[in-house]
């Protein structure tokens, strides 16, 4: 692989023929001529593997060899590159990628879980064996963000990277805001459209976005990241009411991921739903669209926007990696030798310093607001605004009403302590909702 012969075809073994795998086959077949021109040689799918051989995938597989066990793709003498599109951080995907690299075969994968959890080990292996390991589709699907950071921004020092990194959550939150529909009904749609992970809790609990953020932080800051150090909160707690109240306050709610370098070189790594001012660029990114921004010392602010999931965009990213390998790409996996990466020191959640949206459900009795305000004052939390809607049911003696608080910037530790005390007040009827506000 280190010295590709331009005259010989590049021969692929593709493992996984779901949304992305079937999409890659479709794209390489449909655009075969253009791909050959751009790659400088033809690209041949020699063998494929998935779980069920007889599933109708809407693609022509008649001239491609089928293997039941994806590991047989590695031992196949004619295959140069393994395209791993099964998914999962461990099990068959991990075994396959390790075995391929050990066998001096290049790898293309869309598997963010695998790269976020095992990226350094795989980078080491790829560099030792002098074979490429490319993963453009792993972050923000069709948006060429890996290439942008690894190649276009490589001379700069990035200070902040982030954005909307999960198409499923963005689709759900957008639809909830527009229709007021419940979460679960919309989740089903994202599964039918092929956006959600095989286990959709990876999306809605924030882990998929966190995998992508960890990868971006490694690439952008040159650090090794322990995935467990990423602060992760998903969107299960958000209901259409929060989206409505946020709108009244001039915000929309999005699941965001932010990686930020502090002055002392420590980094903040967080994925959570956040209120974004409606007139900011990220707030306008709707549906399955993702957006990734970078802020660099020299390059300034840059934002890329596009489809973060789905067959067409994701298979374009995978195919572009395949073409890079066909052309003989030699850029290391993290854009720099894996030995150059330094361990990240990560800022703890208690140190986050943000403004917050809080929804409390309370019995509408005299003195409630005063009690809450007293506790906030005791914990040094300053209020910016308060929104209270009266009860709609006049016949109820003790109606339950929402109180929406917006704080000034405060240390998360202080707010958590205040909320713990507020939660003990007898007038509080359910667990509060606490969301961070991302102003910039
Ligand atoms: N969907 C998307 O929009 C995006 C997905 N990704 C990533 O791409 C990868 C693939 O995702 P996606 O295509 O959506 O996933 P799917 O669930 O649609 O497809 C997974 C494929 O893997 C096959 N498979 C599962 N287990 C095995 C096994 N043990 N041996 C052989 N084949 C197996 C399945 O076989 P069978 O079909 O027979 O069941 C299926 O073809 C994941 O890592 C995902 O995170 C990245 C960006 C976007
Ligand atoms: N499930 C992911 C797919 C792409 O990475 C998402 O919804 O963004
Ligand atoms: Na991408």
XYZ file of C-alpha atoms in Angstrom, residues 84-373:
290
model
C -15.472 -1.032 7.653
C -19.139 0.030 7.737
C -20.541 -2.263 10.404
C -20.240 0.057 13.402
C -19.597 -0.338 17.122
C -16.530 0.434 19.222
C -15.742 -3.181 19.989
C -16.459 -6.631 18.609
C -16.268 -7.356 14.917
C -15.542 -3.770 13.778
C -12.578 -3.438 16.141
C -11.250 -6.913 15.320
C -11.595 -6.305 11.601
C -9.808 -2.945 11.589
C -6.951 -4.207 13.784
C -6.524 -7.326 11.660
C -6.574 -5.296 8.434
C -3.884 -2.896 9.640
C -1.744 -5.765 10.952
C -2.078 -7.374 7.516
C -0.755 -4.134 5.919
C -4.136 -3.294 4.415
C -5.445 0.253 4.355
C -8.715 0.985 6.151
C -11.577 3.378 5.543
C -14.240 3.579 8.232
C -17.239 5.722 9.180
C -17.128 4.406 12.732
C -16.838 7.305 15.188
C -17.271 5.103 18.250
C -14.280 3.026 17.189
C -12.072 6.044 16.414
C -13.088 7.948 19.571
C -12.364 5.004 21.836
C -9.450 3.307 20.078
C -8.096 5.992 17.757
C -4.636 6.228 19.298
C -4.028 2.530 19.352
C -5.185 2.297 15.727
C -3.090 5.307 14.671
C -0.026 3.646 16.186
C -0.769 0.411 14.378
C -1.428 2.166 11.058
C 1.813 4.136 11.300
C 3.847 1.083 12.320
C 2.500 -0.812 9.341
C 2.742 2.236 7.070
C -0.845 1.959 5.867
C -3.581 4.614 5.695
C -6.546 4.734 8.089
C -9.107 7.314 6.988
C -12.393 8.254 8.666
C -13.919 11.375 7.073
C -17.470 10.033 7.387
C -17.053 9.486 11.122
C -17.589 13.177 11.946
C -20.562 15.086 10.586
C -21.213 12.605 7.773
C -20.825 14.348 4.423
C -19.221 17.549 5.748
C -15.495 17.403 4.915
C -14.448 18.468 8.392
C -11.674 15.938 9.024
C -9.953 16.945 5.796
C -10.452 20.622 6.636
C -8.816 20.340 10.054
C -6.163 17.819 9.024
C -5.142 19.543 5.803
C -6.495 23.066 5.289
C -6.090 24.238 8.902
C -2.992 22.237 9.719
C -0.567 25.179 10.173
C -2.852 26.971 12.647
C -3.453 26.498 16.376
C -7.162 25.947 16.972
C -8.698 27.322 20.167
C -12.296 26.223 19.847
C -14.089 23.602 17.765
C -17.688 22.562 17.944
C -21.143 22.722 16.540
C -24.140 20.576 15.871
C -22.740 17.096 15.526
C -25.719 14.771 15.580
C -28.253 14.788 12.761
C -30.758 12.597 14.586
C -30.991 14.912 17.604
C -31.103 18.020 15.453
C -33.877 16.493 13.356
C -35.834 15.558 16.502
C -35.421 18.961 18.174
C -36.316 20.810 14.961
C -39.440 18.703 14.452
C -40.433 19.031 18.129
C -40.131 22.820 17.889
C -42.154 22.956 14.673
C -44.880 20.426 15.437
C -44.945 20.077 19.217
C -44.880 16.309 18.636
C -43.482 13.972 21.237
C -39.939 12.797 21.090
C -40.574 9.099 20.400
C -42.767 9.671 17.323
C -40.017 11.704 15.682
C -37.278 9.256 16.658
C -39.041 6.604 14.584
C -38.842 8.885 11.524
C -35.084 9.347 11.928
C -34.662 5.570 12.070
C -36.683 5.096 8.893
C -34.563 7.740 7.158
C -31.345 5.896 8.128
C -30.008 8.725 10.311
C -30.081 7.049 13.718
C -27.418 4.673 14.991
C -28.247 0.957 15.223
C -28.747 1.694 18.941
C -30.485 5.117 18.832
C -29.714 5.803 22.482
C -26.185 6.566 21.197
C -27.745 9.543 19.419
C -30.304 10.787 21.916
C -28.127 10.333 24.985
C -25.393 12.404 23.351
C -22.714 9.719 22.979
C -22.557 9.858 19.186
C -21.932 13.613 19.291
C -19.397 13.057 22.077
C -17.518 10.497 19.952
C -17.320 13.082 17.171
C -16.247 15.838 19.561
C -13.451 13.669 20.994
C -12.195 13.029 17.453
C -12.335 16.732 16.545
C -10.477 17.675 19.736
C -7.716 15.140 19.063
C -7.319 16.383 15.520
C -7.661 20.071 16.270
C -5.700 20.349 19.513
C -3.198 17.508 19.030
C -4.217 15.812 22.268
C -5.019 12.255 23.188
C -8.506 12.311 24.666
C -9.955 9.775 27.074
C -13.540 9.475 25.924
C -14.797 9.269 29.517
C -13.508 12.837 30.065
C -16.091 14.279 27.661
C -19.059 15.685 29.593
C -22.200 14.237 27.971
C -25.877 15.041 28.395
C -28.521 14.000 25.859
C -31.913 15.342 24.819
C -34.280 12.927 26.592
C -35.232 15.551 29.195
C -36.305 18.176 26.627
C -40.007 18.488 25.997
C -41.921 20.702 23.560
C -42.730 23.098 26.428
C -39.019 23.895 26.888
C -38.729 24.628 23.191
C -41.733 26.950 23.488
C -40.406 28.777 26.562
C -36.965 29.055 24.965
C -38.574 30.651 21.910
C -40.419 33.161 24.127
C -37.039 34.129 25.543
C -35.474 34.486 22.063
C -33.657 31.157 21.952
C -33.827 27.795 20.252
C -32.599 24.496 21.728
C -29.944 22.387 19.988
C -27.692 19.535 21.013
C -24.207 21.013 20.709
C -20.655 19.825 21.229
C -17.925 22.250 22.253
C -14.185 21.659 22.640
C -12.409 24.697 23.977
C -8.821 25.361 24.934
C -8.426 27.404 28.152
C -5.560 29.852 28.724
C -3.860 27.328 31.003
C -3.956 24.770 28.125
C -6.636 22.658 29.824
C -9.573 21.846 27.587
C -13.315 21.903 28.085
C -15.132 19.064 26.312
C -18.899 19.072 26.558
C -21.925 17.769 24.698
C -25.355 18.874 25.894
C -28.553 20.534 24.774
C -28.149 24.304 24.885
C -30.203 27.423 24.310
C -28.808 29.362 21.348
C -29.933 32.922 20.538
C -32.291 32.598 17.552
C -30.289 35.051 15.434
C -26.972 33.143 15.606
C -25.730 30.924 12.735
C -25.896 27.642 14.677
C -29.483 28.324 15.774
C -30.557 28.373 12.144
C -29.144 24.913 11.408
C -32.222 22.694 11.214
C -33.190 19.090 10.540
C -30.520 16.504 9.808
C -28.066 19.283 8.929
C -24.879 19.475 10.987
C -22.582 22.466 11.333
C -19.014 22.469 12.551
C -17.105 25.643 13.415
C -13.455 26.152 14.189
C -11.731 29.156 15.737
C -8.024 29.448 15.086
C -5.340 31.983 15.981
C -4.591 32.742 12.337
C -7.514 31.263 10.427
C -10.187 32.988 12.528
C -13.701 31.577 12.568
C -14.902 29.133 9.974
C -18.164 27.213 9.764
C -19.034 24.241 7.576
C -22.638 23.164 7.193
C -24.247 20.182 5.469
C -25.904 16.815 5.861
C -24.551 15.087 8.939
C -26.124 11.721 8.232
C -27.888 9.726 5.551
C -26.811 7.510 2.698
C -25.727 9.979 0.003
C -23.597 12.408 2.014
C -21.992 9.719 4.176
C -21.129 7.466 1.247
C -19.596 10.479 -0.534
C -17.250 11.002 2.426
C -16.317 7.287 2.548
C -15.717 7.221 -1.218
C -13.538 10.348 -1.057
C -11.322 8.557 1.481
C -11.115 5.560 -0.846
C -10.030 7.861 -3.683
C -7.393 9.452 -1.419
C -5.965 6.007 -0.752
C -6.038 5.168 -4.455
C -3.970 8.301 -5.058
C -1.474 7.276 -2.385
C -2.396 9.597 0.519
C 0.253 9.466 3.235
C -1.048 11.970 5.817
C -1.003 10.334 9.272
C -4.343 9.540 10.859
C -4.305 12.487 13.323
C -2.594 14.817 10.864
C 0.619 14.365 12.829
C 2.629 11.371 13.989
C 0.669 9.676 16.818
C 3.693 10.087 19.130
C 3.323 13.892 18.884
C -0.093 13.881 20.582
C 0.005 14.974 24.235
C -2.497 13.867 26.899
C -5.331 16.346 27.449
C -6.068 17.813 30.868
C -9.813 18.241 30.894
C -11.802 20.871 32.814
C -14.401 19.379 35.166
C -18.102 20.124 34.879
C -18.079 22.052 38.172
C -15.884 24.675 36.539
C -18.178 25.365 33.577
C -19.139 29.014 33.683
C -22.315 29.728 31.743
C -25.708 31.359 31.889
C -28.497 28.823 32.545
C -32.147 28.204 31.751
C -33.989 26.441 34.556
C -37.548 25.139 34.487
C -39.107 24.405 37.865
C -42.590 22.925 38.251
C -44.105 24.392 41.404
C -47.334 24.602 43.340
C -48.600 28.105 42.680
C -48.598 29.355 46.295
C -47.634 32.732 47.748
C -43.935 33.096 48.566
C -42.636 30.428 46.162
C -40.606 32.818 44.052
C -39.200 34.503 47.157
C -38.056 31.136 48.577
C -36.353 30.223 45.305
C -34.707 33.635 45.014
